[in-house]
Coordinates of C-alpha atoms and ligand atoms in Angstrom, one line a residue:
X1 CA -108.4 -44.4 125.6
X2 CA -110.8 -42.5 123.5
X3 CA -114.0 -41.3 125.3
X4 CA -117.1 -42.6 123.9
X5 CA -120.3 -41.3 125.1
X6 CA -124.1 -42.3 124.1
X7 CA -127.2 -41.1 124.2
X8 CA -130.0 -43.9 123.7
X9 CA -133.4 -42.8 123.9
X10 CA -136.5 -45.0 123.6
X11 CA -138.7 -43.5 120.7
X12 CA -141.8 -44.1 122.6
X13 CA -142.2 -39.8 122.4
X14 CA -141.0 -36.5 121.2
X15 CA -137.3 -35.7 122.8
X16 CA -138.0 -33.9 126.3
X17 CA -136.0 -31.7 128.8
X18 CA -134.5 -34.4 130.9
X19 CA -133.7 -36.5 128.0
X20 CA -132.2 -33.4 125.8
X21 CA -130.0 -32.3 129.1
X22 CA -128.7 -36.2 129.1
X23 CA -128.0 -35.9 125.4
X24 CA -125.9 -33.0 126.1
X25 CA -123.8 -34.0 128.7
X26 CA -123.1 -37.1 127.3
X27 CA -122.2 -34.8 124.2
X28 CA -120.1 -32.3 125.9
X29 CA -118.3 -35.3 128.2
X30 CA -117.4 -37.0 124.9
X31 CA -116.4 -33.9 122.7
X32 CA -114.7 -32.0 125.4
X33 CA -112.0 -34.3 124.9
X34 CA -112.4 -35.0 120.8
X35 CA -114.4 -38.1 121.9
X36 CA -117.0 -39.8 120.3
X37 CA -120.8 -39.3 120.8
X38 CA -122.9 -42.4 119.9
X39 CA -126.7 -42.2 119.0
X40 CA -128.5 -45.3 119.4
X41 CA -132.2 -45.5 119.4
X42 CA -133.6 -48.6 121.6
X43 CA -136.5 -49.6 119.6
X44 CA -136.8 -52.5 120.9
X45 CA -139.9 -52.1 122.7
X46 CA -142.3 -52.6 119.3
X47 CA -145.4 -51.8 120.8
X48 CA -144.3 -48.2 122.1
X49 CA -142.3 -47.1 119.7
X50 CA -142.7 -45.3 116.7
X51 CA -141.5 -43.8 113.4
X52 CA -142.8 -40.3 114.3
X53 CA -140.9 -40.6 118.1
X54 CA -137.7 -41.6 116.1
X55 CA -137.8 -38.9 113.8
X56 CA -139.4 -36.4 116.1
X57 CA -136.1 -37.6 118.5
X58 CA -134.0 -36.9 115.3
X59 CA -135.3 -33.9 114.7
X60 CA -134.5 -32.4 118.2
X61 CA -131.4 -33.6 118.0
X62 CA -130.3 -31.7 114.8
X63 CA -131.9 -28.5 116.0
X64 CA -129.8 -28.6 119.4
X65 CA -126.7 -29.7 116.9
X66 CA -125.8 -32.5 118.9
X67 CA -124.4 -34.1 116.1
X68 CA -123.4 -37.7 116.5
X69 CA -120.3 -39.6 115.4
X70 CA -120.8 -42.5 112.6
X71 CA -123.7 -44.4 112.1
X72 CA -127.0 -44.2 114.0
X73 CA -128.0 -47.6 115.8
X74 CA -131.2 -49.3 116.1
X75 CA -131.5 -51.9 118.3
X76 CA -134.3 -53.7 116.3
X77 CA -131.8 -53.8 113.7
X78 CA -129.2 -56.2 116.2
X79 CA -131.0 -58.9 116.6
X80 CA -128.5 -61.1 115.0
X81 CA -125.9 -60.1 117.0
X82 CA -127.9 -60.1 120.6
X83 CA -128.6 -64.0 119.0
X84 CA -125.4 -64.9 118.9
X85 CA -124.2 -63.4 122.5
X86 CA -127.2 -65.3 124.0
X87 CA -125.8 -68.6 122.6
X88 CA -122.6 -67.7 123.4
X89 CA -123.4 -67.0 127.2
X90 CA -125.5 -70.5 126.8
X91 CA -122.9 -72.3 125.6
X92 CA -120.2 -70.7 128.3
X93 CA -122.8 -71.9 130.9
X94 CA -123.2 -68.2 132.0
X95 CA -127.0 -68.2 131.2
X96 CA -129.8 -71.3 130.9
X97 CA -133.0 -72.2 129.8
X98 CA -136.1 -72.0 132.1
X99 CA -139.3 -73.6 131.6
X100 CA -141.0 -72.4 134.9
X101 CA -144.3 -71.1 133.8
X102 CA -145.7 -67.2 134.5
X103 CA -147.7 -69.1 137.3
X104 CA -145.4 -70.5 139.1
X105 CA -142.4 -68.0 138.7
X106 CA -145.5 -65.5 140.4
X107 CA -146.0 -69.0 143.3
X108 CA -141.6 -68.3 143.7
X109 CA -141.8 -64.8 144.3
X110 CA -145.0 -65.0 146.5
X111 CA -143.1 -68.0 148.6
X112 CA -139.7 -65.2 149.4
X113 CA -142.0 -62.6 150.2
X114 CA -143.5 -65.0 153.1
X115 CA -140.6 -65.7 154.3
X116 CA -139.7 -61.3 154.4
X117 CA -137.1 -61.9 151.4
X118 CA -136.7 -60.0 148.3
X119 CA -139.3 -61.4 145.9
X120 CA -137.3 -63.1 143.0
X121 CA -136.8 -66.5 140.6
X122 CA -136.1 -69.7 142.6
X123 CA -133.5 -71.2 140.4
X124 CA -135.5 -74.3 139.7
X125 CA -134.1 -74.6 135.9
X126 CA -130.3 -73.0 136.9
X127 CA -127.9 -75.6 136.1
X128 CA -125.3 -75.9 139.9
X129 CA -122.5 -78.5 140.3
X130 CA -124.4 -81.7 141.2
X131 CA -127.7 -80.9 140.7
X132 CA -129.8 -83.0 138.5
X133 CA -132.5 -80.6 136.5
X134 CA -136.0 -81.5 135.6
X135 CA -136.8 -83.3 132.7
X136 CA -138.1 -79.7 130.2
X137 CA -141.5 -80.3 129.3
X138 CA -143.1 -81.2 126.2
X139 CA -143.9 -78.0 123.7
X140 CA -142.7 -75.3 126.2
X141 CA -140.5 -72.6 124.6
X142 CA -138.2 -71.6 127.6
X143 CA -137.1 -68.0 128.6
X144 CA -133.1 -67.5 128.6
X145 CA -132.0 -66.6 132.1
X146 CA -128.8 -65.1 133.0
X147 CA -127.1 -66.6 135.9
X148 CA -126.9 -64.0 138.1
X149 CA -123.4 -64.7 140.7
X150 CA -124.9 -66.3 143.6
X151 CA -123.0 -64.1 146.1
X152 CA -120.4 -61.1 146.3
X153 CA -121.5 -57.5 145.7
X154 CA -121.5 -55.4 142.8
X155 CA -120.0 -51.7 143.1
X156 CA -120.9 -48.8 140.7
X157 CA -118.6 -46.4 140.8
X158 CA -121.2 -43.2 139.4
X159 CA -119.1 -40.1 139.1
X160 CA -122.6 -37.7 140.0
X161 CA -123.8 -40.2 142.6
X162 CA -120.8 -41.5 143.7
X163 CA -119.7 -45.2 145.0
X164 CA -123.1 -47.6 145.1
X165 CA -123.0 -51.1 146.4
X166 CA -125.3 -53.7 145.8
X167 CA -125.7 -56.9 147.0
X168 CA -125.6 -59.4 144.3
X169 CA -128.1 -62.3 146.4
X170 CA -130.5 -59.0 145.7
X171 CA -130.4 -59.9 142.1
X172 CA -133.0 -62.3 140.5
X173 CA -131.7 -64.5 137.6
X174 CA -132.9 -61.8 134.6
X175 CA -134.6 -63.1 131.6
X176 CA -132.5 -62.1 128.7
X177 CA -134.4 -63.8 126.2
X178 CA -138.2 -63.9 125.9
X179 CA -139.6 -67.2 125.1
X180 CA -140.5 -66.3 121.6
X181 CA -136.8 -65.1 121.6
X182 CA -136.9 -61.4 121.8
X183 CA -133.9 -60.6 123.9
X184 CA -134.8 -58.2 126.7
X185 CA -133.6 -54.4 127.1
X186 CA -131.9 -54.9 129.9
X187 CA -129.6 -57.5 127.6
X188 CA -129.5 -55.2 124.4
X189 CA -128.5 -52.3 126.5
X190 CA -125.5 -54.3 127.8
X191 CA -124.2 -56.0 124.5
X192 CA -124.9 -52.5 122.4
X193 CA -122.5 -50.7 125.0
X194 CA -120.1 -53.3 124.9
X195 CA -120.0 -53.1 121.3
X196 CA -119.9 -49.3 120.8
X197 CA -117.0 -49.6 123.0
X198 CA -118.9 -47.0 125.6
X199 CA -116.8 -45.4 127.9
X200 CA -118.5 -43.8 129.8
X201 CA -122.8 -43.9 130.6
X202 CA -123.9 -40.3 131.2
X203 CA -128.0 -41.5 131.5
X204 CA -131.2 -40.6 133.7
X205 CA -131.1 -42.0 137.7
X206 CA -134.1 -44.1 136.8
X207 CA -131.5 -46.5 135.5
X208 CA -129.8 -47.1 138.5
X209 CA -131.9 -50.4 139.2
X210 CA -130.6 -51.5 135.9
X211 CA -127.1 -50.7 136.3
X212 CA -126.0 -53.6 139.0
X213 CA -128.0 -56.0 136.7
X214 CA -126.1 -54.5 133.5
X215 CA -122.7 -54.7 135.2
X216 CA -123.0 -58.2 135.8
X217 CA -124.2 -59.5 132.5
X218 CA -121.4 -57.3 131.0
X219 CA -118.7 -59.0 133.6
X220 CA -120.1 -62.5 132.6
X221 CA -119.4 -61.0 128.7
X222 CA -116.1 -59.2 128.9
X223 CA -114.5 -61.0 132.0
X224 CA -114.5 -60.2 135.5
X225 CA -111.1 -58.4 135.3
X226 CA -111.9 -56.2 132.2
X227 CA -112.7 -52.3 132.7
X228 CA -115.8 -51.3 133.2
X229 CA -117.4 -48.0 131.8
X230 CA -117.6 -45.0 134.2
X231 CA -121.3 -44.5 135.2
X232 CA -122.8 -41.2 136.0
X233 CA -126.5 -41.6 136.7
X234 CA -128.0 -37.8 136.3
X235 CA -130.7 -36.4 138.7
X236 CA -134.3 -36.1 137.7
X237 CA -135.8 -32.3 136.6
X238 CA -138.7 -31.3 138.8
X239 CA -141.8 -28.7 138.1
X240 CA -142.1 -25.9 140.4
X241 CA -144.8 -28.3 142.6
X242 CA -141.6 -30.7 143.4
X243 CA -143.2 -33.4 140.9
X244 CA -141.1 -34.9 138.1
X245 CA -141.4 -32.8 135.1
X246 CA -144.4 -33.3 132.6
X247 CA -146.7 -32.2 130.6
X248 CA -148.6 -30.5 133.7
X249 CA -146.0 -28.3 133.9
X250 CA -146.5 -26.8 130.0
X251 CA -143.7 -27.4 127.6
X252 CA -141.7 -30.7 127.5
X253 CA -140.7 -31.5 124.0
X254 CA -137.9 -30.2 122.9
X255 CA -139.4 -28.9 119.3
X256 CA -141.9 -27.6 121.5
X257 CA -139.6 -24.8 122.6
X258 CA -138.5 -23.9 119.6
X259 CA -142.1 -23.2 117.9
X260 CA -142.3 -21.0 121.4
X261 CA -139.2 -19.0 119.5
X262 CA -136.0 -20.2 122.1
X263 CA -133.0 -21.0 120.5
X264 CA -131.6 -24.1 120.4
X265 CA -128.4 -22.5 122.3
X266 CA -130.6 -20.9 124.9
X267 CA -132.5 -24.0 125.2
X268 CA -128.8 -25.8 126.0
X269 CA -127.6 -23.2 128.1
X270 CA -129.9 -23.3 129.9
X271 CA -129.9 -27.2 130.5
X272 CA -126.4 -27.2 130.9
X273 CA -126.8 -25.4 134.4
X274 CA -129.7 -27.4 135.4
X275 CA -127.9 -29.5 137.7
X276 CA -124.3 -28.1 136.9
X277 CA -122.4 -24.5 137.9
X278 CA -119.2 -22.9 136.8
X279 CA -118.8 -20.3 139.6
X280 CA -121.9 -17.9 139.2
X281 CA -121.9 -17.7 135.4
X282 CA -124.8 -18.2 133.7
X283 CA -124.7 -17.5 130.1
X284 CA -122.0 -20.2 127.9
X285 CA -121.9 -20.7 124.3
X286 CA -121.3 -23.9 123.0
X287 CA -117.3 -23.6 123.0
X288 CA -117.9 -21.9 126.5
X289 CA -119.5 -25.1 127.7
X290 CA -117.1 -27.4 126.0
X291 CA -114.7 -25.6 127.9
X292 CA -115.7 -25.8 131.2
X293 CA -118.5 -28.7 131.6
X294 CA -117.4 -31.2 133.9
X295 CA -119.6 -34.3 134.5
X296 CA -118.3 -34.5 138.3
X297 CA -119.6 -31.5 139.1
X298 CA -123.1 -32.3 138.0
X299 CA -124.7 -32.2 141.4
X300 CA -125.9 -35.4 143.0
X301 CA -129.6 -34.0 144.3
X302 CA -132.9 -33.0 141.6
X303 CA -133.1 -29.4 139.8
X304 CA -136.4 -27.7 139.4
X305 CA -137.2 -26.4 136.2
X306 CA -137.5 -22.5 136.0
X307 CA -139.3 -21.3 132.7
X308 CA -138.3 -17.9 133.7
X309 CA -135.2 -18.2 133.8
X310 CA -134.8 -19.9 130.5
X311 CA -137.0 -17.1 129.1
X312 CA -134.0 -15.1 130.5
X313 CA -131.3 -16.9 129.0
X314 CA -132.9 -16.9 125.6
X315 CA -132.9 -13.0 125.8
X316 CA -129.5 -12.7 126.9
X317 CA -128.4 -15.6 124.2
X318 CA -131.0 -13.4 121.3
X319 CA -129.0 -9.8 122.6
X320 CA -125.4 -11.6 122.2
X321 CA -126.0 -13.3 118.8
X322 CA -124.6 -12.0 115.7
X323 CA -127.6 -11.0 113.6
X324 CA -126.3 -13.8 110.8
X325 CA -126.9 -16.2 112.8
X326 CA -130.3 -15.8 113.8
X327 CA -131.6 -15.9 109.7
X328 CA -132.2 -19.3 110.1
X329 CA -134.0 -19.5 113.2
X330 CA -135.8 -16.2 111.8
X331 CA -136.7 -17.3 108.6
X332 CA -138.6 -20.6 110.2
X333 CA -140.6 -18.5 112.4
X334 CA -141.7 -16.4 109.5
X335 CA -142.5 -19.0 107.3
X336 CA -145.1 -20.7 110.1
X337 CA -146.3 -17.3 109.5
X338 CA -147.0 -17.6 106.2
X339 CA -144.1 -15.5 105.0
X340 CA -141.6 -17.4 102.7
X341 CA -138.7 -16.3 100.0
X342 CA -137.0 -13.5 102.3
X343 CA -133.3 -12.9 101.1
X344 CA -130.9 -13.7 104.3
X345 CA -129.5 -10.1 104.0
X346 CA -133.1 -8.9 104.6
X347 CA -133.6 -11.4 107.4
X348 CA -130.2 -10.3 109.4
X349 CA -131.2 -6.4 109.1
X350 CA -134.6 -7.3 110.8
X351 CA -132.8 -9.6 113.1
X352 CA -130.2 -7.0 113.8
X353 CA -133.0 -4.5 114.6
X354 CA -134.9 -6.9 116.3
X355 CA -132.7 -9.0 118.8
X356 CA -132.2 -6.4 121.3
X357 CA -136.1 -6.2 121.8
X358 CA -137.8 -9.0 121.7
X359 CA -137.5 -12.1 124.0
X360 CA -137.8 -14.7 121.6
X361 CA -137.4 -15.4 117.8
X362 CA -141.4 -15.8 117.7
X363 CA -141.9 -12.3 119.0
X364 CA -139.3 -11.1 116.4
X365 CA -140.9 -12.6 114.0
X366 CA -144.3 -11.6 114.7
X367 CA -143.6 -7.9 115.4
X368 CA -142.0 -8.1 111.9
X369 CA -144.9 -9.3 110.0
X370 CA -146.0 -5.7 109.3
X371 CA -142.7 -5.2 107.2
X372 CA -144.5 -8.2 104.7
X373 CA -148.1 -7.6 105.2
X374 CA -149.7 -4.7 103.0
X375 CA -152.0 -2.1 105.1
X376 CA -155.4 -3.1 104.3
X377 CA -156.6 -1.6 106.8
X378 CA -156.5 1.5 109.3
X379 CA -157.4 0.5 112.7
X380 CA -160.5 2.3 113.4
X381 CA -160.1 3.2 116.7
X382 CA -156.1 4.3 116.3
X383 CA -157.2 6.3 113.3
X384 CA -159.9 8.0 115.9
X385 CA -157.6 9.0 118.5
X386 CA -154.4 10.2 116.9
X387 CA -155.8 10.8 113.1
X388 CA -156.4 14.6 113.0
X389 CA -157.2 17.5 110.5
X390 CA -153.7 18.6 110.3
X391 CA -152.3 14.7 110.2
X392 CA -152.6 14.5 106.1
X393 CA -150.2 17.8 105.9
X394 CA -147.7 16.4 108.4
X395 CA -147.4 12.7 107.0
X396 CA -146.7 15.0 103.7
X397 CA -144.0 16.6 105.1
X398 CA -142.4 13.8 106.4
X399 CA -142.8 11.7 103.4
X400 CA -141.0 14.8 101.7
X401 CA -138.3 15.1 104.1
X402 CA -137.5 10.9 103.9
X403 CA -137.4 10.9 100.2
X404 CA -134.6 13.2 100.3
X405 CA -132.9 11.4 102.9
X406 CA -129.2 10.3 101.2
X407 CA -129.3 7.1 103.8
X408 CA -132.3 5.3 105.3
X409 CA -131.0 5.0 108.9
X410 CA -132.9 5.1 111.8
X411 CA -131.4 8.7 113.0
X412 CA -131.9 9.9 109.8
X413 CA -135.7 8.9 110.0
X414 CA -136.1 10.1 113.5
X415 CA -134.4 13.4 112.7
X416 CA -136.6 13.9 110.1
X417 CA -139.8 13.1 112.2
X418 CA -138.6 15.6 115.1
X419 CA -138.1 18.3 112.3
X420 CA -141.6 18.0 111.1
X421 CA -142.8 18.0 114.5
X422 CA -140.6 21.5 115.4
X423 CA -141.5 22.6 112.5
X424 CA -145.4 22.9 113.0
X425 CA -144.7 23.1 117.0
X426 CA -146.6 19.9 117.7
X427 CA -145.8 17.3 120.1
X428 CA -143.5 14.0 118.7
X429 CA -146.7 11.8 119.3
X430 CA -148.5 13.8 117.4
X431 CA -146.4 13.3 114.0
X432 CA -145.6 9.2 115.7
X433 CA -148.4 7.9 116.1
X434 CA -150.2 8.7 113.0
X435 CA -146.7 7.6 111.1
X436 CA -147.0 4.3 113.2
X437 CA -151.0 3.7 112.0
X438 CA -149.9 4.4 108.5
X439 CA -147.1 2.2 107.9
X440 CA -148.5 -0.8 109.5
X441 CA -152.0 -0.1 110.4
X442 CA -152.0 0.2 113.9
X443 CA -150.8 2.3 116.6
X444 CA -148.1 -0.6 118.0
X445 CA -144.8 -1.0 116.7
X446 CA -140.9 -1.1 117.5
X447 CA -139.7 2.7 117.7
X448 CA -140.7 4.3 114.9
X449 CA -137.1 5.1 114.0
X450 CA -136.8 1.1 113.7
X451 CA -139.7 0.7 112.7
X452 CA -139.1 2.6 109.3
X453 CA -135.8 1.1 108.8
X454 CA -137.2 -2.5 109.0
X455 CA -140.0 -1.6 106.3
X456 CA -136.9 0.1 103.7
X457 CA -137.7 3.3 102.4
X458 CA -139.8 2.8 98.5
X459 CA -142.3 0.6 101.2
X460 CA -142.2 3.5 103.6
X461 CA -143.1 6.4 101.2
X462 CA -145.8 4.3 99.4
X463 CA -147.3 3.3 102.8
X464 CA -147.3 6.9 104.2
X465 CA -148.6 7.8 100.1
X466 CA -151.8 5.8 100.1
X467 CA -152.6 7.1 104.2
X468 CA -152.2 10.7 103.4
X469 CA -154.4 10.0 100.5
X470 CA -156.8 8.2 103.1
X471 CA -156.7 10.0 106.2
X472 CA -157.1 13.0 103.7
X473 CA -160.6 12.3 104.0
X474 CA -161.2 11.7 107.7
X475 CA -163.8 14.2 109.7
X476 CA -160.8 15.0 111.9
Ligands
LIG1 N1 -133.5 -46.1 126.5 C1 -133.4 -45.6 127.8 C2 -134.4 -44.4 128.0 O1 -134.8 -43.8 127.1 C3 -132.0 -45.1 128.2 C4 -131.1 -46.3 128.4 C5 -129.7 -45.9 128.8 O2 -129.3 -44.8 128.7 O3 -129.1 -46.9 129.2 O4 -134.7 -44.1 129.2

């Protein structure tokens, strides 16, 4: 049997934490064993969802490359099809029409609660052996009720959760079909994994309510006798407060965390162990996880959300990354920052320089911006401090000794700089510090040895040119 996994978000909002850490283990329980991972958007809800949530969901889920297999389905697209169960389930007697109003399906429900039982349909219009049904009134578009079995109990077998029983008599008789003839999600849901042939349901524990109702309708579809998918109903993500993640507690969306600079193998790393260990390790790649994810492990009781840590794993994901292969996430950053048309070469020697420092791709990219934004500027109060009589003579004689440098490395430049400073028996910060203000105009920067090698060299000596010429006439 091949595994098929889905991941069916409502696009009623951008793609958050709990649904992205669904979406992966669905996607890692399917492709672990060269399953198939379905996408299906459940739009069926018109009035809260929208284009922007779709594609914002999309989006998210290209970033995190949690690519799907085949087509992507839209429920509001099925309509035919959920049409054509519904009479089929009508015609097989398994569902009926009901003509009670709103009123006095609320006068049922009030009626079991009075007498201390669960509050639910009376099964006026629900066709039984013998029973005579009421005459359907004039001009009154029924609802389509499933006929829920009267009695037994329904078992879901969750791999996270484990065995959960429920008593079918708990069940009301579920409209399936609205009476303008919208079927209902808890139908679609039901048909769309029987269709896609869903093996197994990695979703959220706020559908376990559904899932007794779901198993039934599916039964009544695919026989009583028929396999059922596995279930595995995955714990909520709390705040630090103990209260189910939100915006309260600062970043949700996914995209949100990659305009904060986290990578989107960071961002899944660090999802992955939300809820799941192997041993005490903490940092997988992608093959890692494949490797060694194991939906039965995913433990039964809520994670809390540590921005820390992720912060954490991003660093540790940023220091392990081969420098090609943070270009892209680099060259985004930049360009939010205004700066466009960088050759990937370019971007992988900043990256390279940059990854070991920096916590996040923002921060690279910010603390690069100097390399691509002329000095138009000396900082006033930098220039006061470390800007000196003597400082025009030693930027000279460090402009002289890089120009003659065979290779622009870092050593090279920092050899240099401690040879100037020897040379006129003055302290490193001394030559440092005014190098720093003129190259990018301020007194912070990477080390200046990096800091040289991520502007190249013609920048360099032009930059430390046009200060000598400036700090030239400082009062010193
Ligand atoms: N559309 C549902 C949601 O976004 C998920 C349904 C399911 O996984 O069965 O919560």
């Amino acid at each position: 049997m091949t595994i098929t996994t889905r991941f069916a978000p409502s696009p009623t909002g951008y793609l958050h934490i709990g649904g992205a850490r669904t979406a992966l283990y669905s996607w890692l329980h399917a492709k672990a064993s060269g399953g198939r991972f379905v996408l299906r958007i459940e739009d069926t809800d018109r009035e809260r969802s929208t284009d922007e949530a779709v594609q914002a969901i999309l989006d998210a889920m290209e970033w995190l490359d949690l690519e799907h297999d085949g087509e992507i389905y839209y429920q509001t697209k099925r309509f035919d099809r959920y049409a054509e169960v519904i009479d089929w389930l009508l015609a097989e007697g398994k569902a009926y029409r009901c003509y009670s109003t709103a009123e006095e399906v609320e006068a049922m429900r009030e009626a079991a609660r009075a007498k201390g039982e669960k509050p639910k349909y009376d099964g006026t219009w629900r066709p039984m052996p013998g029973k005579t049904l009421p005459e359907p009134p004039e001009g009154v578009d029924p609802v389509i009720r499933f006929a829920t079995p009267l009695d037994g109990e329904t078992v879901i077998h969750d791999m996270v959760k484990g065995d959960i029983t429920i008593s079918n008599t708990e069940l009301d008789d579920l409209v399936i079909a609205r009476a303008d003839g919208t079927p209902t999600y808890n139908f679609c849901v039901v048909v769309d994994d029987m269709d896609m042939a869903i093996s197994h349901i990695i979703r959220g524990d706020d559908h376990v309510n559904n899932t007794p109702r779901q198993i039934n309708i599916l039964k009544a579809l695919i026989g009583d006798f028929a396999e059922l998918p596995v279930y595995a109903h995955v714990p909520m993500i709390l705040g630090a407060d103990g209260k189910r993640l939100s915006k309260r507690h600062g970043a949700v969306g996914v995209m949100r965390y990659r305009e904060e600079g986290y990578l989107p193998g960071a961002l899944l790393n660090y999802l992955v162990r939300l809820g799941w260990a192997h041993g005490d390790q903490e940092i997988f790649t992608r093959e890692q996880m494949l490797e060694h994810f194991d939906i039965e492990h995913v433990q039964g009781g809520a994670s809390t959300f540590d921005p820390d840590k992720l912060l954490w794993v991003n660093q540790e994901h940023l220091k392990m990354a081969a420098p090609e292969d943070l270009v892209g996430e680099l060259r985004w950053h930049l360009a939010r920052l205004g700066i466009e048309d960088v050759d990937d070469t370019r971007l992988a020697e900043i990256a390279a320089i940059q990854k070991g420092r920096c916590k996040t791709v923002l921060e690279m990219a910010e603390q690069t911006l100097f390399v691509f934004q002329p000095v138009t500027e000396y900082e006033p109060k930098a220039v006061k401090k470390h800007v000196k009589a003597a400082t025009p003579d030693l930027l000279a004689q460090v402009r002289d000794g890089l120009a003659k440098l065979d290779e622009w490395t870092g050593e090279a430049a920092s050899a240099v700089v401690k040879q100037v400073s020897a040379d006129n028996e003055v302290g490193m910060g001394k030559v440092a510090q005014p190098i720093r203000i003129a190259v990018t105009g301020g007194p912070v920067s990477p080390s200046i040895d990096d800091t040289l090698v991520l502007l190249g060299r013609d920048e360099t000596l032009a930059r430390l040119d046009a200060a000598v010429a400036a700090f030239a006439s400082e009062p010193g």
